[in-house]
Tab-separated table of C-alpha atoms in Angstrom:
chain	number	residue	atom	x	y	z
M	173	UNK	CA	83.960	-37.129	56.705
M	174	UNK	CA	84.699	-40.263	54.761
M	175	UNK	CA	85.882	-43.237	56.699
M	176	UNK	CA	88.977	-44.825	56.354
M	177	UNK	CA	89.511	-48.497	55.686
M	178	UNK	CA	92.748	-50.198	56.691
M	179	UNK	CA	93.039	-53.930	55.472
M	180	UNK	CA	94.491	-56.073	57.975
M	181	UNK	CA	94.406	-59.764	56.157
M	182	UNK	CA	92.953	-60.625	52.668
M	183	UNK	CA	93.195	-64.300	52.045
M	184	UNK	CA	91.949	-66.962	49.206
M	185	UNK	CA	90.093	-69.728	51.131
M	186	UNK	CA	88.027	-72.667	50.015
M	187	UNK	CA	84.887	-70.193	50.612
M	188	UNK	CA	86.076	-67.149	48.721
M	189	UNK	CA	88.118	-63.735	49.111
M	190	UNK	CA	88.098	-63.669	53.216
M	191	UNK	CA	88.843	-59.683	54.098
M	192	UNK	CA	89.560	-58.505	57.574
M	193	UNK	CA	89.736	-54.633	57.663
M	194	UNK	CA	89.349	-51.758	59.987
M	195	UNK	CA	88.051	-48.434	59.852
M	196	UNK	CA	87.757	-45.459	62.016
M	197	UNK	CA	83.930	-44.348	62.606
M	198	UNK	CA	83.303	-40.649	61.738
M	199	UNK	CA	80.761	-40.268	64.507
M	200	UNK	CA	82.712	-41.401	67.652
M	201	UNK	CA	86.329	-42.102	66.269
M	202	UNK	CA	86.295	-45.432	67.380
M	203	UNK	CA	87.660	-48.609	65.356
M	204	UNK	CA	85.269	-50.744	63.787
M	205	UNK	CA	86.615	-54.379	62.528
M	206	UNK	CA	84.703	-55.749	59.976
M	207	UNK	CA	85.129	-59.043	57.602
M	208	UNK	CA	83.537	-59.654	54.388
M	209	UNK	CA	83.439	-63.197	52.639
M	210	UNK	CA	83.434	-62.286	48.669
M	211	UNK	CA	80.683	-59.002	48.857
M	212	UNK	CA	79.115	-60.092	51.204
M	213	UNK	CA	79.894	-58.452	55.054
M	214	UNK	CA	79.924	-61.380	58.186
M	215	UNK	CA	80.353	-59.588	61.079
M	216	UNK	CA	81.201	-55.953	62.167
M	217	UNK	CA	82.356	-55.158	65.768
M	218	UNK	CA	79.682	-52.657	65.845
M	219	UNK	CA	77.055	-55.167	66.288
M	220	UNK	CA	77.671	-57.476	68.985
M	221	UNK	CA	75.408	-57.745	71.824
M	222	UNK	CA	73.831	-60.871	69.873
M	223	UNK	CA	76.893	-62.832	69.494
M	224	UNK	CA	77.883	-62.177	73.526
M	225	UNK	CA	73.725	-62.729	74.122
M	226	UNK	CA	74.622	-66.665	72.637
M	227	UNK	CA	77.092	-67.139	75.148
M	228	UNK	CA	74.960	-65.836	78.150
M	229	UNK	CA	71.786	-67.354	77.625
M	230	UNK	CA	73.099	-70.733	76.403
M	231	UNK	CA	75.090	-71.022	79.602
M	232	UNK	CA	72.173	-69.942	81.440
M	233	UNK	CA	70.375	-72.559	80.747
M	234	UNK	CA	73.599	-74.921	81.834
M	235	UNK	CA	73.811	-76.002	85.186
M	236	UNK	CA	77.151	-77.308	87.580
M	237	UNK	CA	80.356	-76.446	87.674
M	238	UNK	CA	83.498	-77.395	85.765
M	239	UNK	CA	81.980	-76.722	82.343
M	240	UNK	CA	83.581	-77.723	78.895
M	241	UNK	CA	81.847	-75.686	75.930
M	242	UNK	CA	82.686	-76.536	72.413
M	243	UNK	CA	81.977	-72.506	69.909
M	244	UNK	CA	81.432	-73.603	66.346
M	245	UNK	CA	82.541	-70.356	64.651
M	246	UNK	CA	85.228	-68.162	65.921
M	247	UNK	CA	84.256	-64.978	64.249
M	248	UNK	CA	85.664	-61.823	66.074
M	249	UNK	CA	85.551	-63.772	69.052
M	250	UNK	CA	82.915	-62.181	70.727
M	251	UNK	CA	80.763	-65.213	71.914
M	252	UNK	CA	84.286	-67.095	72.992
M	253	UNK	CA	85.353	-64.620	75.448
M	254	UNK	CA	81.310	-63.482	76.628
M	255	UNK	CA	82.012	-67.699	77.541
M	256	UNK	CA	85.032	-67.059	79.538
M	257	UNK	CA	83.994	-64.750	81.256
M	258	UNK	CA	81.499	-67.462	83.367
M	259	UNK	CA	83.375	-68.586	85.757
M	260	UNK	CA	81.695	-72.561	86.071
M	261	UNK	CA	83.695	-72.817	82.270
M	262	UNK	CA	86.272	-74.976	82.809
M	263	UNK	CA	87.368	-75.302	79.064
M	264	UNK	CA	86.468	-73.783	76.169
M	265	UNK	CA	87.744	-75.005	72.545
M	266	UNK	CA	86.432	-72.833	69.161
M	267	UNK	CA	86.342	-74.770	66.013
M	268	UNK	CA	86.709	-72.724	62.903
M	269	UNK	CA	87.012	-74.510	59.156
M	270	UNK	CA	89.237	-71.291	57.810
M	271	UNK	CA	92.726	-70.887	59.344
M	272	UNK	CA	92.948	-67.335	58.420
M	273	UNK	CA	90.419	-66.576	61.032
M	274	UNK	CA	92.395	-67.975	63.753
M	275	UNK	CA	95.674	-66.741	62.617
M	276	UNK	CA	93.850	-62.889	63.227
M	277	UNK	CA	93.637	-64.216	66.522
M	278	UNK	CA	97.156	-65.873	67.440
M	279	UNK	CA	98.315	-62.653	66.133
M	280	UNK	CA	95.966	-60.839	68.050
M	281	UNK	CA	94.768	-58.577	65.354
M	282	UNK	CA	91.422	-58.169	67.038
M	283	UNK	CA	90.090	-55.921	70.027
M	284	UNK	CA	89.125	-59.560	72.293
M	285	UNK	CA	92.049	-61.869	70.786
M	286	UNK	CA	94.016	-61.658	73.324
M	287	UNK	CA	92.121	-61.880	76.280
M	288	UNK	CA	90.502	-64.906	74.469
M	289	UNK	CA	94.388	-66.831	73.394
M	290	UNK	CA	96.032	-65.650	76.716
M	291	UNK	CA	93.404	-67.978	78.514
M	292	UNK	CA	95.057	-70.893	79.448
M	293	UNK	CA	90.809	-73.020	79.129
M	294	UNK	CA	91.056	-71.869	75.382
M	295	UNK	CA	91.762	-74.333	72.620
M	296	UNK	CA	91.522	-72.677	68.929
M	297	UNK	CA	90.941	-75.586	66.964
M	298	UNK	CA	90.766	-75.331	62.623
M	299	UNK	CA	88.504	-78.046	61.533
M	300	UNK	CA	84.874	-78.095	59.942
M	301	UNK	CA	82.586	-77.975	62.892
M	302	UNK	CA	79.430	-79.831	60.538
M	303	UNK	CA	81.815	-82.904	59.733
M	304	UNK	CA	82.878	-83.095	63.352
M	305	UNK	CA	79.621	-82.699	65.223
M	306	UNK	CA	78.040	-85.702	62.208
M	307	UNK	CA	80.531	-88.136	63.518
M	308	UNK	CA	79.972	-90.801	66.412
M	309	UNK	CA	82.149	-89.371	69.502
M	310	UNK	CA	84.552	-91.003	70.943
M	311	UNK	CA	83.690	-93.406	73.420
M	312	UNK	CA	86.023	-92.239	75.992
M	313	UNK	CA	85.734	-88.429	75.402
M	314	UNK	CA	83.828	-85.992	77.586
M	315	UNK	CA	80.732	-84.695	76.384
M	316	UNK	CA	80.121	-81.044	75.906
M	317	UNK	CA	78.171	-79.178	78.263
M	318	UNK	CA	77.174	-76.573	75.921
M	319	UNK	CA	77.315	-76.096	72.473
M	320	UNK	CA	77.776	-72.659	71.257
M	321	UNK	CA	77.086	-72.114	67.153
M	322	UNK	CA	77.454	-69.093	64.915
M	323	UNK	CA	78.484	-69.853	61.574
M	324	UNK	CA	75.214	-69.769	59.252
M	325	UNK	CA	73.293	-66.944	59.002
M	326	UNK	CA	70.318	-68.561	60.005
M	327	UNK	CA	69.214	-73.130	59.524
M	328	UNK	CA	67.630	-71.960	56.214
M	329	UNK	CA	70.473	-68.759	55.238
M	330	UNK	CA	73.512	-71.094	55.304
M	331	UNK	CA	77.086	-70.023	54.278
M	332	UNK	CA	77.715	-73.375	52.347
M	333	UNK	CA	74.966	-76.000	50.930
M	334	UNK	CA	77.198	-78.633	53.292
M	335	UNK	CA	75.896	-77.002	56.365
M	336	UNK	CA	71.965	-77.452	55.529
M	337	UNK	CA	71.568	-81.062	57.143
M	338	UNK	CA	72.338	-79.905	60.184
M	339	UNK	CA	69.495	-78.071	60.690
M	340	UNK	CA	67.119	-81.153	60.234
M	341	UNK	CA	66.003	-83.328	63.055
M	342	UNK	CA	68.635	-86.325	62.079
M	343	UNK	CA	71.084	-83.221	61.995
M	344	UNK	CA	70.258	-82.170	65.008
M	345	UNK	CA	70.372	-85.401	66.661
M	346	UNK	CA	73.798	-86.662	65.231
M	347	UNK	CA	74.695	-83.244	67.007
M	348	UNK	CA	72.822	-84.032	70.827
M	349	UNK	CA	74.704	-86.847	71.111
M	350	UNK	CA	78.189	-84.880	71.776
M	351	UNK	CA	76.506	-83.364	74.932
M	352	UNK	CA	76.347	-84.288	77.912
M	353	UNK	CA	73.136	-85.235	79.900
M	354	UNK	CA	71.009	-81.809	79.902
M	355	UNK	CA	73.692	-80.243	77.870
M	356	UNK	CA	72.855	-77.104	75.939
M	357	UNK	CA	72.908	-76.437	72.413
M	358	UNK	CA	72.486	-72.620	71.274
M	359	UNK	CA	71.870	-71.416	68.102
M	360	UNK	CA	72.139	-67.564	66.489
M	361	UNK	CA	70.601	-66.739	63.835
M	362	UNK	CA	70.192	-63.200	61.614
M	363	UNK	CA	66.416	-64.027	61.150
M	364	UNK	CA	63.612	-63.835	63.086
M	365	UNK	CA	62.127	-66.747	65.335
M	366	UNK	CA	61.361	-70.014	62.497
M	367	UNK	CA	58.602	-71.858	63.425
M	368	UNK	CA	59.254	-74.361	61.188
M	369	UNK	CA	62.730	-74.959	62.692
M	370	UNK	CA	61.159	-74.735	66.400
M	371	UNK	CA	59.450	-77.707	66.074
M	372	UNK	CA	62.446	-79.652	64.665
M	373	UNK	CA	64.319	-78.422	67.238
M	374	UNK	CA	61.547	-79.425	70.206
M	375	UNK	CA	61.872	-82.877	68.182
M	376	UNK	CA	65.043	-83.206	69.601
M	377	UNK	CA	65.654	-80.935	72.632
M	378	UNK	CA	64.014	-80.097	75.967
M	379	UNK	CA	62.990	-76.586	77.148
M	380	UNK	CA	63.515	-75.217	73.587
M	381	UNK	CA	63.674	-71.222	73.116
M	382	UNK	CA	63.776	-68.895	70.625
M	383	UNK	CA	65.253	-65.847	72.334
M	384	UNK	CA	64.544	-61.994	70.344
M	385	UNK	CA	67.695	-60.253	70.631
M	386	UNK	CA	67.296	-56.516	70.259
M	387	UNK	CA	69.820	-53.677	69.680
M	388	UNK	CA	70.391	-50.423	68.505
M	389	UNK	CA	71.907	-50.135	64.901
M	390	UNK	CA	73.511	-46.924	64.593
M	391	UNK	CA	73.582	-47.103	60.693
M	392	UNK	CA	69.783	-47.602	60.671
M	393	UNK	CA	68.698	-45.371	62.825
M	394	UNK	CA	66.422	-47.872	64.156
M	395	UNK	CA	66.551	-51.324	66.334
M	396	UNK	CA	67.644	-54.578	64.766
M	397	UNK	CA	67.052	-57.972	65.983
M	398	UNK	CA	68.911	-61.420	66.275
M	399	UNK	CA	67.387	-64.242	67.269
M	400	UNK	CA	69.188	-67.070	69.759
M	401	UNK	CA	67.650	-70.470	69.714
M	402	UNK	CA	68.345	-72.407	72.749
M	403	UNK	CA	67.484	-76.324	73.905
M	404	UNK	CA	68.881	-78.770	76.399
M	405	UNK	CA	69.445	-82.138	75.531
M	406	UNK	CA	66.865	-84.822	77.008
């Protein structure tokens, strides 16, 4: 049976040809949403258990109530709503650098967008999460309690050359100080644990992680892993 593919959005962005498109799977019937950047696939609704696992065990590791989480990355909006669904988050605001991606979701094109822009804590913001996370905050604005990131495909697999210096231990530092006192940052990534990019992380952050996130991958056969770096700011 060959599988049908139904465009949804195709868009020219400063990155490349953005696609969102859906198909039917011939095993179970279901609809799978995928997105592709150029050739190359981002996400697929058919893997998710590491995007929500982001979410989880980053606000795991958070502690009190009335929680405001800044998502860089809004993606299918998997790791938003697995955040929402805590009830200690007070607010939650996603920063994505392509509108498209957030126009999906104000026109609810996805299987989670609305439960995620019917929320009255959400805030969908469009902005480039690296520029905003380099600058000084604001001296009267609330630091972060968690920081939630999935953008790159892993500190040294980056989607744009722009996004490599935050992955360095001044990168990571310029980031730390937009949370709050023991705030969280958490990190996914498409490759395995780095030990290389532990230890910059330990350089900066507390209790540092590197959480192996298994799951079964129905195209392989087989079980794939994601990996979710997690540290709390000192």
């Amino acid at each position: 049976m060959i599988a049908r593919f139904e465009e949804l959005d195709w868009q020219q962005t400063r990155m490349g040809e953005l696609m969102l498109r859906r198909r039917t799977d011939p095993e179970t019937g279901d609809m799978i949403y995928e997105v592709k950047l150029e050739d190359e696939y981002l996400m697929s609704s058919l893997f998710t258990v590491a995007e929500e696992e982001l979410a989880t065990l980053g606000l795991a590791a958070c502690t009190g109530d009335e929680l405001s989480v800044l998502v860089g990355g809004l993606g299918l909006g998997y790791t938003a709503v697995t955040a929402l669904a805590d009830a200690r988050v007070a607010r939650l605001e996603v920063i994505d650098a392509l509108p498209a991606v957030i126009d999906w979701h104000e026109r609810e094109l996805l299987p989670v967008s609305a439960q995620l822009v019917r929320d009255a804590r959400t805030t969908l913001t469009h902005d480039d999460f690296f520029a905003v996370v380099r600058q000084e905050p604001d001296a009267d604005a609330r630091r972060r309690d968690a920081i939630l990131l999935d953008v790159d495909h892993s500190p040294r697999h980056t989607l744009d050359p722009s996004h490599a210096d935050l992955y360095t231990e001044a990168g990571l530092t310029a980031l730390a100080r937009h949370l709050a006192d023991r705030g969280v940052f958490a990190l996914w990534s498409d490759d395995p644990p780095d030990g290389d990019f532990m230890k910059i992380l330990a350089a900066v952050f507390d209790d540092t992680r590197a959480h192996v996130v298994d799951f079964d991958n129905r195209l392989t056969g087989g079980v794939s892993s994601n990996t979710v770096y997690v540290g709390v700011r000192r």
